[in-house]
mmCIF file of C-alpha atoms in Angstrom:
data_model
loop_
_atom_site.group_PDB
_atom_site.id
_atom_site.type_symbol
_atom_site.label_atom_id
_atom_site.label_comp_id
_atom_site.label_asym_id
_atom_site.label_seq_id
_atom_site.Cartn_x
_atom_site.Cartn_y
_atom_site.Cartn_z
ATOM 1 C CA MET A 1 -4.649 46.889 42.524
ATOM 2 C CA ILE A 2 -8.246 45.797 40.810
ATOM 3 C CA SER A 3 -9.228 48.810 39.233
ATOM 4 C CA ARG A 4 -13.217 49.489 39.560
ATOM 5 C CA ARG A 5 -13.773 48.428 36.371
ATOM 6 C CA CYS A 6 -12.584 45.120 36.564
ATOM 7 C CA LEU A 7 -14.219 44.625 39.869
ATOM 8 C CA VAL A 8 -17.445 45.765 37.984
ATOM 9 C CA ALA A 9 -16.904 43.229 35.222
ATOM 10 C CA ALA A 10 -16.013 40.194 37.230
ATOM 11 C CA LEU A 11 -18.747 40.901 39.736
ATOM 12 C CA ALA A 12 -21.190 40.818 36.385
ATOM 13 C CA ALA A 13 -19.520 37.846 34.688
ATOM 14 C CA SER A 14 -20.138 35.821 38.208
ATOM 15 C CA SER A 15 -24.038 36.849 38.415
ATOM 16 C CA VAL A 16 -24.315 35.785 34.649
ATOM 17 C CA ALA A 17 -22.715 32.267 35.444
ATOM 18 C CA ALA A 18 -24.902 32.243 38.725
ATOM 19 C CA LEU A 19 -27.985 32.749 37.044
ATOM 20 C CA HIS A 20 -27.046 30.348 34.328
ATOM 21 C CA ALA A 21 -25.957 27.734 36.494
ATOM 22 C CA PRO A 22 -29.270 26.556 37.790
ATOM 23 C CA THR A 23 -30.630 26.456 34.060
ATOM 24 C CA ALA A 24 -27.436 24.074 33.122
ATOM 25 C CA MET A 25 -28.241 21.770 36.108
ATOM 26 C CA ALA A 26 -32.050 21.402 35.505
ATOM 27 C CA GLN A 27 -31.205 21.091 31.404
ATOM 28 C CA ALA A 28 -28.900 18.249 32.667
ATOM 29 C CA ASN A 29 -31.391 16.824 35.275
ATOM 30 C CA ASP A 30 -34.043 16.794 32.564
ATOM 31 C CA TYR A 31 -31.277 15.343 29.994
ATOM 32 C CA PRO A 32 -32.557 13.348 27.679
ATOM 33 C CA ASN A 33 -36.047 13.810 27.094
ATOM 34 C CA ARG A 34 -35.804 13.379 23.169
ATOM 35 C CA PRO A 35 -34.116 11.339 20.916
ATOM 36 C CA ILE A 36 -30.643 11.674 20.348
ATOM 37 C CA LYS A 37 -28.908 11.533 17.124
ATOM 38 C CA LEU A 38 -25.209 9.625 16.587
ATOM 39 C CA ILE A 39 -23.839 11.317 13.689
ATOM 40 C CA VAL A 40 -21.419 8.394 12.243
ATOM 41 C CA PRO A 41 -19.135 9.992 9.507
ATOM 42 C CA PHE A 42 -18.645 7.231 7.539
ATOM 43 C CA ALA A 43 -21.173 5.393 5.402
ATOM 44 C CA ALA A 44 -23.304 2.884 6.594
ATOM 45 C CA GLY A 45 -21.450 -1.263 6.961
ATOM 46 C CA GLY A 46 -18.215 0.141 7.911
ATOM 47 C CA SER A 47 -16.253 -0.508 11.045
ATOM 48 C CA THR A 48 -17.064 2.549 12.813
ATOM 49 C CA ASP A 49 -20.953 2.336 11.932
ATOM 50 C CA MET A 50 -20.957 -1.328 13.272
ATOM 51 C CA VAL A 51 -19.139 -0.166 16.526
ATOM 52 C CA ALA A 52 -21.692 2.852 16.479
ATOM 53 C CA ARG A 53 -24.850 0.866 16.215
ATOM 54 C CA LEU A 54 -23.470 -1.456 18.613
ATOM 55 C CA LEU A 55 -23.308 1.146 21.154
ATOM 56 C CA ALA A 56 -26.462 3.018 20.086
ATOM 57 C CA ASP A 57 -29.026 0.084 20.530
ATOM 58 C CA LYS A 58 -27.782 -0.351 24.184
ATOM 59 C CA MET A 59 -27.310 3.371 25.274
ATOM 60 C CA GLY A 60 -30.936 4.073 24.202
ATOM 61 C CA ALA A 61 -32.129 1.219 26.627
ATOM 62 C CA VAL A 62 -30.405 2.663 29.247
ATOM 63 C CA LEU A 63 -30.691 6.760 28.781
ATOM 64 C CA GLY A 64 -34.346 5.784 28.338
ATOM 65 C CA LYS A 65 -34.656 7.680 24.628
ATOM 66 C CA ALA A 66 -33.172 6.425 21.366
ATOM 67 C CA VAL A 67 -30.307 7.066 20.138
ATOM 68 C CA VAL A 68 -30.531 7.154 16.528
ATOM 69 C CA VAL A 69 -27.506 6.566 14.148
ATOM 70 C CA ASP A 70 -27.200 9.187 10.989
ATOM 71 C CA ASN A 71 -24.453 8.759 8.230
ATOM 72 C CA LYS A 72 -22.931 11.553 6.865
ATOM 73 C CA GLY A 73 -19.885 10.000 4.822
ATOM 74 C CA GLY A 74 -17.222 11.893 3.060
ATOM 75 C CA ALA A 75 -14.104 13.507 2.405
ATOM 76 C CA GLY A 76 -12.166 10.614 4.659
ATOM 77 C CA GLY A 77 -14.469 11.693 7.621
ATOM 78 C CA SER A 78 -14.247 15.021 7.370
ATOM 79 C CA LEU A 79 -18.273 16.253 6.460
ATOM 80 C CA GLY A 80 -19.362 13.996 9.736
ATOM 81 C CA ALA A 81 -16.706 15.265 12.028
ATOM 82 C CA ASP A 82 -17.484 19.018 11.054
ATOM 83 C CA ALA A 83 -21.595 18.592 11.004
ATOM 84 C CA ILE A 84 -21.201 16.925 14.971
ATOM 85 C CA ALA A 85 -18.657 20.061 15.751
ATOM 86 C CA LYS A 86 -21.412 22.841 14.144
ATOM 87 C CA SER A 87 -24.177 20.847 16.242
ATOM 88 C CA ALA A 88 -25.656 22.774 19.112
ATOM 89 C CA PRO A 89 -23.740 21.842 22.082
ATOM 90 C CA ASP A 90 -27.397 20.450 24.037
ATOM 91 C CA GLY A 91 -26.407 16.527 24.479
ATOM 92 C CA TYR A 92 -28.852 15.917 21.694
ATOM 93 C CA THR A 93 -25.952 15.645 18.714
ATOM 94 C CA ILE A 94 -23.090 13.387 19.857
ATOM 95 C CA GLY A 95 -21.014 11.577 17.174
ATOM 96 C CA MET A 96 -18.292 9.335 16.733
ATOM 97 C CA ALA A 97 -14.688 10.087 16.390
ATOM 98 C CA THR A 98 -11.808 7.938 15.149
ATOM 99 C CA VAL A 99 -8.073 8.019 14.213
ATOM 100 C CA SER A 100 -9.156 8.844 10.868
ATOM 101 C CA THR A 101 -11.441 12.538 11.938
ATOM 102 C CA HIS A 102 -9.149 13.019 15.221
ATOM 103 C CA GLY A 103 -5.492 12.134 13.929
ATOM 104 C CA ALA A 104 -4.667 11.239 10.660
ATOM 105 C CA ASN A 105 -7.122 13.927 8.925
ATOM 106 C CA PRO A 106 -5.920 17.190 11.251
ATOM 107 C CA ALA A 107 -2.612 16.204 10.127
ATOM 108 C CA ILE A 108 -2.772 15.660 6.440
ATOM 109 C CA TYR A 109 -5.360 18.333 5.667
ATOM 110 C CA ALA A 110 -4.114 22.008 5.720
ATOM 111 C CA LYS A 111 -7.678 23.526 5.806
ATOM 112 C CA LEU A 112 -10.084 21.311 7.872
ATOM 113 C CA PRO A 113 -13.682 22.746 8.259
ATOM 114 C CA TYR A 114 -13.189 21.859 12.225
ATOM 115 C CA ASP A 115 -10.809 21.470 14.790
ATOM 116 C CA ALA A 116 -9.843 18.180 15.833
ATOM 117 C CA VAL A 117 -9.448 19.774 19.504
ATOM 118 C CA LYS A 118 -11.106 22.807 20.309
ATOM 119 C CA ASP A 119 -14.697 22.378 18.175
ATOM 120 C CA PHE A 120 -15.719 19.161 20.506
ATOM 121 C CA ALA A 121 -15.871 17.754 24.256
ATOM 122 C CA PRO A 122 -14.672 14.014 24.273
ATOM 123 C CA ILE A 123 -17.090 11.929 26.021
ATOM 124 C CA THR A 124 -15.474 8.486 26.402
ATOM 125 C CA ASN A 125 -13.418 6.212 24.014
ATOM 126 C CA VAL A 126 -15.185 3.216 22.945
ATOM 127 C CA MET A 127 -13.274 0.481 21.435
ATOM 128 C CA ALA A 128 -10.114 -0.164 19.826
ATOM 129 C CA VAL A 129 -10.001 -2.613 16.554
ATOM 130 C CA PRO A 130 -7.266 -3.763 14.464
ATOM 131 C CA SER A 131 -6.445 -3.123 10.827
ATOM 132 C CA VAL A 132 -5.348 -6.223 8.689
ATOM 133 C CA PHE A 133 -3.151 -5.680 5.629
ATOM 134 C CA VAL A 134 -3.999 -7.857 2.904
ATOM 135 C CA VAL A 135 -3.626 -9.117 -0.719
ATOM 136 C CA HIS A 136 -5.408 -10.603 -3.473
ATOM 137 C CA THR A 137 -4.763 -14.833 -3.584
ATOM 138 C CA SER A 138 -3.026 -13.934 -6.940
ATOM 139 C CA VAL A 139 -0.427 -11.991 -5.301
ATOM 140 C CA PRO A 140 2.421 -15.064 -4.905
ATOM 141 C CA ALA A 141 3.306 -14.100 -1.422
ATOM 142 C CA LYS A 142 2.016 -16.236 1.632
ATOM 143 C CA SER A 143 3.706 -13.957 4.479
ATOM 144 C CA MET A 144 4.836 -10.609 4.892
ATOM 145 C CA LYS A 145 8.556 -11.341 4.824
ATOM 146 C CA GLU A 146 7.969 -12.755 1.265
ATOM 147 C CA PHE A 147 5.579 -9.763 0.340
ATOM 148 C CA ILE A 148 8.539 -7.420 0.751
ATOM 149 C CA ALA A 149 10.623 -9.571 -1.034
ATOM 150 C CA LEU A 150 8.607 -9.225 -4.159
ATOM 151 C CA ALA A 151 8.129 -5.586 -3.379
ATOM 152 C CA LYS A 152 11.988 -4.472 -3.355
ATOM 153 C CA ALA A 153 12.471 -6.768 -6.395
ATOM 154 C CA SER A 154 10.137 -4.697 -8.398
ATOM 155 C CA PRO A 155 9.810 -1.490 -6.959
ATOM 156 C CA GLY A 156 6.175 0.172 -8.212
ATOM 157 C CA LYS A 157 4.762 -2.652 -9.782
ATOM 158 C CA TYR A 158 2.445 -3.858 -7.008
ATOM 159 C CA THR A 159 -0.624 -1.846 -5.989
ATOM 160 C CA PHE A 160 -1.787 -0.875 -3.012
ATOM 161 C CA ALA A 161 -6.057 0.721 -2.540
ATOM 162 C CA SER A 162 -6.965 3.106 -0.245
ATOM 163 C CA PRO A 163 -9.728 4.878 0.681
ATOM 164 C CA GLY A 164 -8.643 7.993 -0.618
ATOM 165 C CA THR A 165 -5.416 10.179 -0.972
ATOM 166 C CA GLY A 166 -4.826 11.475 2.832
ATOM 167 C CA SER A 167 -6.907 8.417 4.445
ATOM 168 C CA LEU A 168 -6.060 6.900 7.289
ATOM 169 C CA GLY A 169 -5.354 4.062 5.039
ATOM 170 C CA HIS A 170 -3.041 5.931 2.823
ATOM 171 C CA ALA A 171 -0.972 7.365 5.788
ATOM 172 C CA ASN A 172 -0.689 4.138 7.288
ATOM 173 C CA ILE A 173 0.868 2.185 3.976
ATOM 174 C CA GLU A 174 3.173 5.300 3.215
ATOM 175 C CA ASN A 175 4.621 4.664 7.112
ATOM 176 C CA PHE A 176 5.026 1.279 6.274
ATOM 177 C CA MET A 177 6.735 1.592 2.757
ATOM 178 C CA ASP A 178 8.876 3.633 4.541
ATOM 179 C CA LEU A 179 9.660 1.435 7.283
ATOM 180 C CA ALA A 180 10.094 -1.494 5.112
ATOM 181 C CA ASP A 181 11.956 0.382 2.543
ATOM 182 C CA ILE A 182 9.721 -0.698 -0.443
ATOM 183 C CA LYS A 183 7.861 1.082 -2.925
ATOM 184 C CA LEU A 184 4.450 -0.096 -3.874
ATOM 185 C CA LEU A 185 1.957 2.117 -6.299
ATOM 186 C CA HIS A 186 -0.995 3.661 -4.717
ATOM 187 C CA ILE A 187 -4.127 3.624 -6.493
ATOM 188 C CA PRO A 188 -6.653 5.808 -4.233
ATOM 189 C CA TYR A 189 -10.473 5.435 -4.244
ATOM 190 C CA LYS A 190 -13.341 7.417 -3.429
ATOM 191 C CA GLY A 191 -14.330 5.219 0.125
ATOM 192 C CA ALA A 192 -13.301 1.656 1.212
ATOM 193 C CA GLY A 193 -16.527 -0.178 -0.560
ATOM 194 C CA GLN A 194 -14.805 0.595 -3.976
ATOM 195 C CA ALA A 195 -11.146 -0.094 -2.682
ATOM 196 C CA ILE A 196 -11.851 -3.302 -1.143
ATOM 197 C CA ASN A 197 -14.193 -4.311 -4.126
ATOM 198 C CA ASP A 198 -11.293 -3.898 -6.386
ATOM 199 C CA ALA A 199 -9.338 -6.036 -4.260
ATOM 200 C CA LEU A 200 -11.701 -8.882 -4.419
ATOM 201 C CA ALA A 201 -11.682 -8.550 -7.847
ATOM 202 C CA GLY A 202 -8.141 -8.836 -8.051
ATOM 203 C CA GLN A 203 -7.676 -5.240 -9.584
ATOM 204 C CA VAL A 204 -5.291 -3.864 -7.184
ATOM 205 C CA ASP A 205 -2.966 -6.257 -5.437
ATOM 206 C CA SER A 206 -3.122 -5.343 -1.476
ATOM 207 C CA MET A 207 -4.826 -2.852 0.690
ATOM 208 C CA THR A 208 -5.161 -2.075 4.666
ATOM 209 C CA ASP A 209 -8.675 -2.081 6.037
ATOM 210 C CA ASN A 210 -10.503 -2.179 9.349
ATOM 211 C CA LEU A 211 -10.627 -6.147 10.497
ATOM 212 C CA PRO A 212 -14.548 -5.985 11.104
ATOM 213 C CA SER A 213 -15.060 -5.212 7.689
ATOM 214 C CA THR A 214 -12.591 -7.301 6.044
ATOM 215 C CA LEU A 215 -12.977 -10.142 7.850
ATOM 216 C CA PRO A 216 -15.778 -12.262 6.070
ATOM 217 C CA HIS A 217 -13.748 -11.691 2.704
ATOM 218 C CA ILE A 218 -10.683 -13.198 4.485
ATOM 219 C CA LYS A 219 -12.720 -16.181 6.302
ATOM 220 C CA SER A 220 -14.324 -16.666 2.275
ATOM 221 C CA GLY A 221 -10.445 -17.382 1.469
ATOM 222 C CA LYS A 222 -10.661 -14.266 -1.563
ATOM 223 C CA LEU A 223 -7.986 -11.848 0.616
ATOM 224 C CA ARG A 224 -4.782 -13.316 2.121
ATOM 225 C CA PRO A 225 -4.240 -11.147 5.898
ATOM 226 C CA LEU A 226 -0.037 -10.892 6.028
ATOM 227 C CA ALA A 227 -0.139 -8.633 9.108
ATOM 228 C CA VAL A 228 -2.317 -6.717 11.971
ATOM 229 C CA LEU A 229 -2.290 -3.497 13.244
ATOM 230 C CA ALA A 230 -2.725 -3.987 16.808
ATOM 231 C CA LEU A 231 -0.916 -4.383 20.249
ATOM 232 C CA LYS A 232 -1.659 -8.291 20.043
ATOM 233 C CA ARG A 233 -2.451 -10.783 17.666
ATOM 234 C CA SER A 234 -5.974 -10.911 17.003
ATOM 235 C CA PRO A 235 -8.029 -13.972 18.368
ATOM 236 C CA VAL A 236 -9.723 -14.273 15.171
ATOM 237 C CA LEU A 237 -6.669 -14.436 13.164
ATOM 238 C CA PRO A 238 -4.220 -16.064 15.603
ATOM 239 C CA ASP A 239 -1.323 -16.822 13.098
ATOM 240 C CA VAL A 240 -1.167 -13.785 11.305
ATOM 241 C CA PRO A 241 1.455 -11.752 13.121
ATOM 242 C CA THR A 242 1.682 -8.131 14.312
ATOM 243 C CA TYR A 243 3.888 -5.199 12.462
ATOM 244 C CA THR A 244 5.833 -5.018 16.098
ATOM 245 C CA GLU A 245 6.474 -8.879 15.333
ATOM 246 C CA LEU A 246 7.475 -8.728 12.110
ATOM 247 C CA GLY A 247 10.130 -5.726 13.291
ATOM 248 C CA TYR A 248 7.973 -2.555 12.704
ATOM 249 C CA PRO A 249 6.964 -1.353 16.249
ATOM 250 C CA GLY A 250 7.101 2.075 14.352
ATOM 251 C CA MET A 251 3.518 1.573 12.528
ATOM 252 C CA GLY A 252 1.685 1.497 15.988
ATOM 253 C CA ASP A 253 -0.734 0.060 17.545
ATOM 254 C CA GLY A 254 -3.703 0.092 15.419
ATOM 255 C CA GLY A 255 -7.471 2.426 15.561
ATOM 256 C CA TRP A 256 -9.902 3.171 18.023
ATOM 257 C CA PHE A 257 -13.761 4.738 17.785
ATOM 258 C CA GLY A 258 -15.350 7.067 20.472
ATOM 259 C CA LEU A 259 -17.658 9.196 21.361
ATOM 260 C CA VAL A 260 -17.728 13.261 21.221
ATOM 261 C CA ALA A 261 -20.137 16.246 21.165
ATOM 262 C CA PRO A 262 -19.839 19.832 20.023
ATOM 263 C CA ALA A 263 -17.624 22.165 22.156
ATOM 264 C CA GLY A 264 -19.481 23.770 25.173
ATOM 265 C CA THR A 265 -21.776 20.628 25.726
ATOM 266 C CA PRO A 266 -22.221 20.906 29.583
ATOM 267 C CA LYS A 267 -20.106 18.957 31.820
ATOM 268 C CA ALA A 268 -23.278 17.239 33.605
ATOM 269 C CA ILE A 269 -24.669 15.922 30.157
ATOM 270 C CA ILE A 270 -21.157 14.656 29.143
ATOM 271 C CA ASP A 271 -20.982 12.652 32.474
ATOM 272 C CA LYS A 272 -24.256 11.482 31.555
ATOM 273 C CA LEU A 273 -23.306 9.741 28.201
ATOM 274 C CA ASN A 274 -19.821 8.647 29.597
ATOM 275 C CA ALA A 275 -21.775 6.541 32.114
ATOM 276 C CA ALA A 276 -24.195 5.466 29.952
ATOM 277 C CA ALA A 277 -21.597 4.274 27.513
ATOM 278 C CA HIS A 278 -19.870 2.811 30.111
ATOM 279 C CA LYS A 279 -22.890 0.932 31.554
ATOM 280 C CA VAL A 280 -22.920 -0.379 27.939
ATOM 281 C CA MET A 281 -19.701 -1.825 27.660
ATOM 282 C CA ALA A 282 -19.806 -3.293 30.657
ATOM 283 C CA SER A 283 -22.165 -5.931 29.647
ATOM 284 C CA ALA A 284 -22.237 -9.247 28.887
ATOM 285 C CA ASP A 285 -23.823 -8.691 25.123
ATOM 286 C CA TYR A 286 -21.899 -6.168 24.528
ATOM 287 C CA ILE A 287 -18.459 -7.868 25.394
ATOM 288 C CA GLU A 288 -19.545 -10.672 23.640
ATOM 289 C CA ARG A 289 -20.276 -9.246 20.355
ATOM 290 C CA MET A 290 -17.160 -6.651 20.438
ATOM 291 C CA ASN A 291 -14.871 -9.824 21.114
ATOM 292 C CA ALA A 292 -16.553 -10.965 18.067
ATOM 293 C CA ILE A 293 -15.229 -8.434 15.754
ATOM 294 C CA SER A 294 -11.580 -8.369 17.319
ATOM 295 C CA GLY A 295 -12.392 -5.493 19.782
ATOM 296 C CA GLU A 296 -10.949 -4.426 22.951
ATOM 297 C CA SER A 297 -12.551 -1.919 25.494
ATOM 298 C CA MET A 298 -10.992 1.595 25.790
ATOM 299 C CA ALA A 299 -13.749 2.634 28.229
ATOM 300 C CA ASN A 300 -12.223 5.982 29.995
ATOM 301 C CA THR A 301 -12.819 9.463 30.945
ATOM 302 C CA PRO A 302 -13.173 12.688 28.963
ATOM 303 C CA ALA A 303 -9.787 14.243 30.025
ATOM 304 C CA GLN A 304 -7.771 10.569 29.188
ATOM 305 C CA PHE A 305 -9.519 10.395 25.545
ATOM 306 C CA ALA A 306 -8.545 14.090 25.139
ATOM 307 C CA LYS A 307 -4.973 12.634 25.704
ATOM 308 C CA GLN A 308 -5.380 10.281 23.091
ATOM 309 C CA ILE A 309 -6.823 12.626 20.305
ATOM 310 C CA ASP A 310 -3.275 14.747 21.027
ATOM 311 C CA ALA A 311 -1.364 11.618 20.495
ATOM 312 C CA ALA A 312 -3.237 10.759 18.013
ATOM 313 C CA ILE A 313 -2.683 13.929 15.899
ATOM 314 C CA ALA A 314 1.177 14.443 17.112
ATOM 315 C CA ARG A 315 1.826 10.774 15.874
ATOM 316 C CA TYR A 316 0.364 11.207 12.170
ATOM 317 C CA GLN A 317 1.893 14.273 11.767
ATOM 318 C CA GLY A 318 5.506 12.446 12.645
ATOM 319 C CA VAL A 319 3.970 10.283 9.549
ATOM 320 C CA ALA A 320 2.557 12.848 6.926
ATOM 321 C CA LYS A 321 5.730 14.721 7.159
ATOM 322 C CA LYS A 322 7.794 11.467 6.560
ATOM 323 C CA ALA A 323 5.565 10.884 4.145
ATOM 324 C CA ASN A 324 5.614 14.650 2.205
ATOM 325 C CA ILE A 325 1.502 14.075 2.589
ATOM 326 C CA ARG A 326 -0.159 17.383 2.762
ATOM 327 C CA LEU A 327 -3.432 18.084 0.729
ATOM 328 C CA ASP A 328 -5.304 21.713 0.670
#
């Protein structure tokens, strides 16, 4: 039997919801009436930034208000992700989520300032982009098979650069070392820019990074690609095999870049943003530019994107446990 107190509380709650519903609907109908900030949790010029700017330019035209990119790099994407999470849930601050911010970081860092699941409202996944394992041209290996043979012959001699301890690049190569039974020496940097600069200079032997930001250096002949982390070979590197083709399906199928909003953002606004992003992703110009960086569309619903985030966290929890990567 329902008590009088519970009944009164229930009636009060429903009355409050009824009062707020028209306001929320009015806000959604009027949305957007000013520019939207799109936080990118990494520095300008990287793959996440490239995808964000491609999307922002065209979403602004669809929504009728500018979508302005705001780069907030640092701590493997954690600073920017935290800024998204702590923004007002009104649709005027959204952000980019990646396998780093919403997969590797939650699995590796014991104390994150944000909860990758509870603090965000997924909007849509956007694009999958391969990562590529490269070596400096001074390394006498023309294939991954040859590189593995060199590494096995001299454990710890060959180095690999990462954007930092606990970064996605670090986790992926730790995973590969375990699968291939090799030992490389990890050289962590403060960001992908520094890592790739030393890889180009030959100060480190190898690294893995997103294909769009590495491709110019591959085309110039300064770095040699040995494997791509993706479901299939990249059309821009048709001669480079995937890890699965090489016998390492445990490496997974690459990274993605999606859109999220702070938790509590009204569903009607999430739906508007989802529809606008999907309209952009269906345009011929966007598809052409996506193909140019070897991207693959990942457009989906907020619920589907939420499941992908859950899967990424579970995957990297397994990788972190096996490689004993855990940071405070």
